[in-house]
Coordinates of C-alpha atoms in Angstrom, one line a residue:
M6 CA 74.5 65.7 91.0
T7 CA 76.2 65.3 94.4
L8 CA 78.8 67.7 95.8
D9 CA 81.5 65.0 95.3
E10 CA 80.5 64.6 91.6
L11 CA 80.6 68.3 91.1
R12 CA 84.0 68.5 92.6
L13 CA 85.2 65.7 90.3
D14 CA 84.0 67.9 87.4
I15 CA 86.0 70.8 88.8
D16 CA 89.1 68.6 89.1
R17 CA 88.8 67.5 85.5
I18 CA 88.4 71.1 84.3
D19 CA 91.3 72.3 86.4
N20 CA 93.5 69.5 84.9
E21 CA 92.7 70.8 81.4
M22 CA 93.3 74.4 82.5
V23 CA 96.7 73.6 84.0
A24 CA 97.8 71.8 80.8
L25 CA 96.5 74.8 78.7
F26 CA 98.2 77.3 81.0
Q27 CA 101.5 75.5 80.6
Q28 CA 101.1 75.5 76.8
R29 CA 100.3 79.2 76.9
M30 CA 103.4 80.0 79.0
D31 CA 105.5 77.9 76.6
V32 CA 104.3 79.9 73.6
A33 CA 104.9 83.1 75.7
A34 CA 108.5 82.0 76.1
Q35 CA 108.9 81.6 72.4
I36 CA 107.5 85.1 71.9
A37 CA 110.0 86.4 74.4
Q38 CA 112.8 84.8 72.4
F39 CA 111.5 86.4 69.2
K40 CA 111.2 89.8 70.9
Q41 CA 114.7 89.5 72.2
E42 CA 116.1 88.6 68.8
N43 CA 114.3 91.5 67.2
D44 CA 114.8 94.1 70.0
L45 CA 111.1 94.4 70.8
P46 CA 109.6 95.5 74.1
V47 CA 107.9 93.0 76.3
L48 CA 104.8 95.2 76.7
D49 CA 102.5 95.7 73.7
P50 CA 99.6 97.7 75.2
K51 CA 97.5 97.6 72.0
R52 CA 97.7 93.9 71.7
E53 CA 96.8 93.4 75.4
R54 CA 93.8 95.8 75.1
E55 CA 92.5 94.0 72.0
K56 CA 93.0 90.6 73.6
L57 CA 91.2 91.6 76.8
H58 CA 88.3 92.9 74.8
C59 CA 88.2 89.7 72.6
V60 CA 88.2 87.4 75.6
T61 CA 85.6 89.2 77.7
S62 CA 83.3 89.6 74.7
K63 CA 83.1 85.8 74.4
L64 CA 81.7 85.5 78.0
P65 CA 78.2 86.1 79.2
E66 CA 77.7 89.6 80.7
E67 CA 77.7 88.4 84.3
L68 CA 81.1 86.8 83.9
Q69 CA 82.9 89.5 81.9
E70 CA 84.4 91.3 84.9
Y71 CA 85.7 88.0 86.2
G72 CA 87.2 87.1 82.9
Y73 CA 88.8 90.5 82.7
A74 CA 90.4 90.1 86.1
L75 CA 91.6 86.5 85.3
Y76 CA 93.2 87.4 82.0
S77 CA 94.7 90.6 83.4
L78 CA 96.5 88.4 85.9
I79 CA 97.5 85.9 83.2
F80 CA 99.0 88.8 81.2
E81 CA 101.0 90.0 84.2
L82 CA 102.4 86.5 84.7
S83 CA 103.2 86.2 81.0
R84 CA 105.0 89.5 81.0
S85 CA 106.9 88.6 84.2
S86 CA 108.0 85.4 82.6
Q87 CA 109.1 87.1 79.4
N88 CA 111.1 89.7 81.3
R89 CA 112.9 86.9 83.2
I90 CA 113.7 85.1 79.9
M91 CA 114.9 88.3 78.1
N92 CA 116.8 89.4 81.3
K93 CA 117.4 92.9 80.1
G94 CA 119.3 94.7 82.8
G95 CA 117.7 98.1 83.1
E96 CA 119.1 101.4 84.5
T97 CA 117.6 100.9 88.0
S98 CA 119.0 97.3 88.4
S99 CA 122.4 98.5 87.2
K100 CA 122.3 101.4 89.8
I101 CA 121.4 98.9 92.5
R102 CA 124.3 96.5 91.6
K103 CA 126.8 99.4 91.6
A104 CA 125.5 100.6 95.1
L105 CA 125.9 97.0 96.4
E106 CA 129.5 97.0 95.2
D107 CA 130.4 100.5 96.5
T108 CA 128.6 100.7 99.8
P109 CA 130.8 99.7 102.8
E110 CA 129.7 97.0 105.2
T111 CA 128.6 99.3 108.1
L112 CA 127.2 102.8 108.5
P113 CA 129.6 105.6 109.3
F114 CA 130.6 105.9 113.0
A115 CA 130.0 109.7 113.4
P116 CA 128.3 111.2 110.4
S117 CA 126.5 114.6 110.1
V118 CA 122.8 114.0 110.5
A119 CA 119.9 116.4 110.0
C120 CA 116.9 116.2 112.3
Q121 CA 113.7 118.3 112.6
G122 CA 113.2 119.9 116.0
V123 CA 115.5 120.7 118.9
E124 CA 117.5 118.7 121.5
G125 CA 115.3 116.0 123.0
A126 CA 113.1 115.4 119.9
Y127 CA 112.0 111.9 119.1
S128 CA 114.0 112.3 115.8
Q129 CA 117.1 112.6 117.9
L130 CA 116.3 109.4 119.8
A131 CA 115.8 107.7 116.4
C132 CA 119.1 109.1 115.1
Q133 CA 121.0 107.7 118.1
R134 CA 119.3 104.4 117.5
V135 CA 120.7 104.3 113.9
F136 CA 124.2 105.8 114.5
T137 CA 126.7 105.3 117.2
N138 CA 128.0 108.8 117.5
P139 CA 126.1 111.1 115.2
D140 CA 126.9 114.8 114.8
I141 CA 123.3 116.1 114.9
F142 CA 122.1 119.3 113.2
Y143 CA 118.6 120.6 114.0
F144 CA 116.2 122.2 111.5
S145 CA 112.9 123.8 112.0
S146 CA 111.0 121.9 109.3
F147 CA 111.0 118.5 107.5
E148 CA 111.6 120.3 104.2
E149 CA 114.8 121.8 105.6
V150 CA 116.0 118.3 106.5
F151 CA 115.4 117.1 102.9
T152 CA 117.1 120.2 101.6
A153 CA 120.1 119.7 103.9
I154 CA 120.6 116.2 102.3
E155 CA 120.2 117.5 98.8
N156 CA 122.7 120.3 99.1
G157 CA 125.3 118.3 101.0
S158 CA 125.0 120.2 104.3
C159 CA 124.4 116.8 106.1
R160 CA 125.2 113.3 104.9
Y161 CA 122.0 111.8 106.4
G162 CA 118.6 112.9 107.6
V163 CA 116.2 111.2 110.1
I164 CA 112.5 111.9 109.7
P165 CA 109.3 110.3 111.0
L166 CA 107.1 108.4 108.5
E167 CA 104.3 106.8 110.4
N168 CA 102.9 106.2 113.8
S169 CA 101.1 103.0 115.0
T170 CA 98.3 105.1 116.5
A171 CA 98.0 108.3 114.5
G172 CA 98.9 106.9 111.1
S173 CA 101.1 108.4 108.4
V174 CA 102.9 111.7 108.6
N175 CA 101.3 113.2 105.5
K176 CA 103.6 116.2 105.3
V177 CA 106.6 113.9 104.9
Y178 CA 104.9 111.8 102.2
D179 CA 104.1 115.0 100.2
L180 CA 107.7 116.2 100.6
M181 CA 109.0 112.8 99.3
Q182 CA 107.4 113.7 95.9
K183 CA 109.4 116.9 95.7
H184 CA 112.9 115.8 96.8
N185 CA 115.6 113.4 95.6
F186 CA 116.9 111.0 98.3
S187 CA 117.4 107.4 99.1
I188 CA 116.4 105.5 102.3
V189 CA 119.4 103.7 103.9
R190 CA 117.8 102.5 107.2
S191 CA 114.6 102.6 109.2
T192 CA 113.9 102.2 112.9
R193 CA 111.0 102.2 115.3
I194 CA 110.9 104.3 118.5
K195 CA 108.4 103.7 121.4
V196 CA 106.6 107.0 121.9
D197 CA 105.8 107.9 125.4
H198 CA 104.1 111.3 125.8
N199 CA 104.3 113.0 129.2
L200 CA 102.7 116.2 130.5
L201 CA 105.7 118.4 131.4
A202 CA 105.5 121.8 133.1
N203 CA 107.7 124.2 135.0
P204 CA 108.5 123.3 138.7
G205 CA 105.8 124.2 141.1
T206 CA 103.0 123.9 138.5
R207 CA 99.9 121.9 139.4
L208 CA 97.7 120.0 137.0
E209 CA 94.8 122.3 137.8
D210 CA 96.8 125.4 137.0
I211 CA 97.2 124.4 133.3
K212 CA 95.3 126.6 130.8
E213 CA 97.2 125.6 127.6
I214 CA 99.1 122.6 126.3
Y215 CA 101.6 122.7 123.5
S216 CA 102.8 119.8 121.3
H217 CA 103.2 118.4 117.8
E218 CA 99.9 117.6 116.1
Q219 CA 100.8 113.8 116.0
A220 CA 101.4 113.8 119.8
I221 CA 98.1 115.7 120.3
N222 CA 96.2 113.1 118.2
Q223 CA 97.9 110.2 120.0
S224 CA 96.9 111.7 123.4
S225 CA 93.4 112.8 122.5
E226 CA 91.6 110.8 125.3
F227 CA 93.7 112.4 128.0
L228 CA 93.4 115.9 126.5
R229 CA 89.6 115.5 126.4
S230 CA 89.5 114.8 130.1
L231 CA 91.0 118.2 130.8
K232 CA 88.2 120.8 130.9
G233 CA 88.8 124.3 129.7
V234 CA 92.3 123.7 128.5
K235 CA 93.4 125.0 125.2
V236 CA 95.5 122.7 123.0
T237 CA 98.0 124.3 120.6
A238 CA 100.0 122.5 117.9
C239 CA 103.6 123.4 117.3
D240 CA 106.4 122.0 115.1
N241 CA 107.9 119.5 117.6
T242 CA 107.3 117.9 120.9
A243 CA 110.8 118.8 122.2
L244 CA 110.3 122.4 121.0
A245 CA 107.1 122.5 123.0
A246 CA 109.0 121.5 126.1
K247 CA 111.7 124.1 125.4
M248 CA 109.0 126.9 124.9
V249 CA 107.4 126.0 128.2
S250 CA 110.8 126.1 130.0
E251 CA 111.9 129.4 128.5
S252 CA 108.5 131.0 129.3
G253 CA 108.8 130.4 133.0
R254 CA 105.0 130.3 133.2
K255 CA 103.1 128.0 135.5
D256 CA 99.9 127.9 133.5
I257 CA 101.2 126.1 130.4
A258 CA 102.5 122.6 129.8
A259 CA 103.9 120.4 127.0
L260 CA 103.4 116.9 125.8
S261 CA 106.9 115.6 125.3
S262 CA 109.3 112.8 125.9
R263 CA 110.7 111.9 129.3
S264 CA 114.2 112.9 128.2
C265 CA 113.0 116.6 128.1
V266 CA 112.4 116.6 131.9
R267 CA 116.1 116.8 132.8
L268 CA 117.1 118.5 129.5
Y269 CA 114.8 121.6 130.1
G270 CA 114.4 121.5 133.9
L271 CA 110.8 120.6 133.9
D272 CA 108.5 118.5 136.2
C273 CA 106.4 115.6 134.9
L274 CA 102.8 116.1 136.0
K275 CA 101.5 113.0 134.3
E276 CA 103.3 110.1 132.7
S277 CA 102.4 108.1 129.6
V278 CA 99.3 110.0 128.6
Q279 CA 99.1 108.6 125.0
N280 CA 95.9 106.6 124.1
Q281 CA 97.7 103.3 123.7
G282 CA 100.7 102.0 125.6
N283 CA 102.0 100.2 122.5
N284 CA 102.6 103.4 120.6
Y285 CA 105.5 103.4 118.1
T286 CA 106.8 105.8 115.4
R287 CA 108.7 104.6 112.4
F288 CA 111.6 106.8 111.3
I289 CA 113.6 106.6 108.1
C290 CA 117.2 107.6 107.6
I291 CA 117.8 109.2 104.2
S292 CA 120.8 110.1 102.1
K293 CA 121.5 111.9 98.9
D294 CA 123.3 109.0 97.2
L295 CA 122.1 105.4 97.0
E296 CA 123.7 103.3 99.8
I297 CA 122.6 99.7 100.2
Y298 CA 124.1 98.1 103.3
P299 CA 124.4 94.3 103.9
G300 CA 121.2 92.6 105.1
A301 CA 118.8 95.0 103.2
D302 CA 115.5 93.2 103.2
R303 CA 113.0 96.0 102.7
T304 CA 112.5 98.2 99.6
S305 CA 110.5 101.4 99.2
L306 CA 109.0 102.6 95.9
M307 CA 106.9 105.5 94.7
M308 CA 104.8 105.2 91.5
V309 CA 102.4 107.3 89.5
L310 CA 100.0 104.9 87.8
P311 CA 97.8 105.5 84.7
H312 CA 94.5 107.0 85.6
T313 CA 92.6 104.0 84.4
P314 CA 90.6 101.2 86.0
G315 CA 92.7 98.3 87.2
S316 CA 96.1 100.1 87.1
L317 CA 96.8 99.6 90.8
Y318 CA 95.5 96.0 90.5
K319 CA 98.1 95.3 87.8
V320 CA 100.9 96.5 90.1
L321 CA 99.7 94.4 93.0
S322 CA 99.3 91.4 90.6
R323 CA 103.0 91.8 89.6
F324 CA 104.0 91.8 93.2
Y325 CA 101.9 88.6 93.7
A326 CA 103.3 87.0 90.6
L327 CA 106.8 87.5 91.9
G328 CA 105.9 86.3 95.4
L329 CA 106.8 89.6 97.0
N330 CA 105.2 90.6 100.3
L331 CA 103.7 94.1 100.5
N332 CA 104.1 95.7 103.9
K333 CA 102.6 99.1 103.3
L334 CA 100.6 101.0 100.7
E335 CA 100.0 104.7 100.9
S336 CA 98.5 107.1 98.4
R337 CA 98.9 110.9 98.2
P338 CA 97.3 113.3 95.7
L339 CA 99.4 114.8 93.0
P340 CA 99.1 118.6 93.4
E341 CA 99.3 119.3 89.6
R342 CA 96.9 116.6 88.6
D343 CA 93.2 116.2 89.3
F344 CA 92.2 112.9 91.0
E345 CA 95.6 111.3 90.4
F346 CA 97.8 109.9 93.1
M347 CA 101.4 109.0 93.9
F348 CA 101.4 105.5 95.5
Y349 CA 104.1 104.6 98.0
F350 CA 105.0 100.9 98.5
D351 CA 107.0 99.1 101.1
L352 CA 108.0 95.6 100.0
E353 CA 109.6 92.8 102.0
V354 CA 112.2 91.4 99.7
P355 CA 116.0 90.7 100.1
V356 CA 118.0 93.0 97.8
Y357 CA 120.0 89.9 96.7
S358 CA 116.9 88.1 95.4
P359 CA 116.7 87.7 91.5
K360 CA 113.0 88.4 91.8
F361 CA 113.8 91.8 93.3
L362 CA 116.1 92.9 90.4
Q363 CA 113.5 91.5 87.9
L364 CA 110.9 93.7 89.5
M365 CA 113.1 96.8 89.3
D366 CA 113.5 96.2 85.5
E367 CA 109.7 95.8 85.1
L368 CA 108.6 99.0 86.9
K369 CA 108.8 101.2 83.8
D370 CA 106.3 98.9 82.1
I371 CA 103.7 99.1 84.8
S372 CA 103.8 102.7 85.8
D373 CA 103.7 106.2 84.3
K374 CA 106.5 107.2 86.5
Y375 CA 108.4 105.6 89.4
S376 CA 111.1 106.3 92.0
Y377 CA 113.2 103.6 93.6
L378 CA 113.7 105.0 97.1
G379 CA 116.2 102.4 98.3
S380 CA 116.7 99.0 99.9
Y381 CA 117.5 98.8 103.6
S382 CA 117.0 97.0 106.9
E383 CA 115.2 98.1 110.0
V384 CA 117.0 98.7 113.4
I385 CA 114.9 97.4 116.3

């Protein structure tokens, strides 16, 4: 047979499959109505498991994996359709609707905000990008920022989440599993690392350089070019500049932001020493209570998935079925469980979309545990 003849056969088969798919979804809709009338859940794991085994067993061995993947997706689509028909407003969607009603149109003018580090830290720059006139409180660790939000010491907190060069801030992702919070805004700050030292210091005098581990990673090429110089990690880039200034020594330096030059009376020995010029860090602004401001078009979730083959695929299939764009996927190990992970998702979806609320009501069916972290927009 020619290629055109084979394609005609494919078209004929596809036409039959489309008609059968429509019939199947029509029957699924009738099942949804029955479940609604009899107060039954959408998901019947035993039925799905038996059905998948039955379908794949009818295929030759070399096609069984493909059949499993195909019918897993069909089941996701069927469940998604049934959820929409039954339209059971869950706890999460109710909480979201209430937040939309209660949240004012704009962020507060001068709220109390927790940041990690000291004056001049990149977190401070991010905070000033988000708020007009913030009252900033500095803490020595990311955990203290989360705690300040939980105990009400500060209304908001600003913490770094990821960098375009060095990747995710793993410490923050691990802390996100331990604390209760909501994301209300995000922003990106261009990171420009500079080599700062006390006045009168020459580059050849430097014996040790201090900075945050992320800044060190982001400036690795420059640091490798300095022979015999020790590199020491500390809690914050601005703290490194402050330490150098207070020491008065002329044999140490700090990788820090340009704003720390005037702030701590330092000289800039070398500008923009990061590996890439297009270097950005993304920060999130968190709060204790759920606040959803107008224009929210990004949503963050955390999920613990069943430790079984295909569990992540099923979640991604649900996103696909609802037409939701996934911007980020991160995984972090669960300390109390062997070989199990917490998955972090960033979704691009307007909070006002019916598909968004439908997903929120379906999360309990596709995960062992989930946390809705908030819906927000990003300040550029």
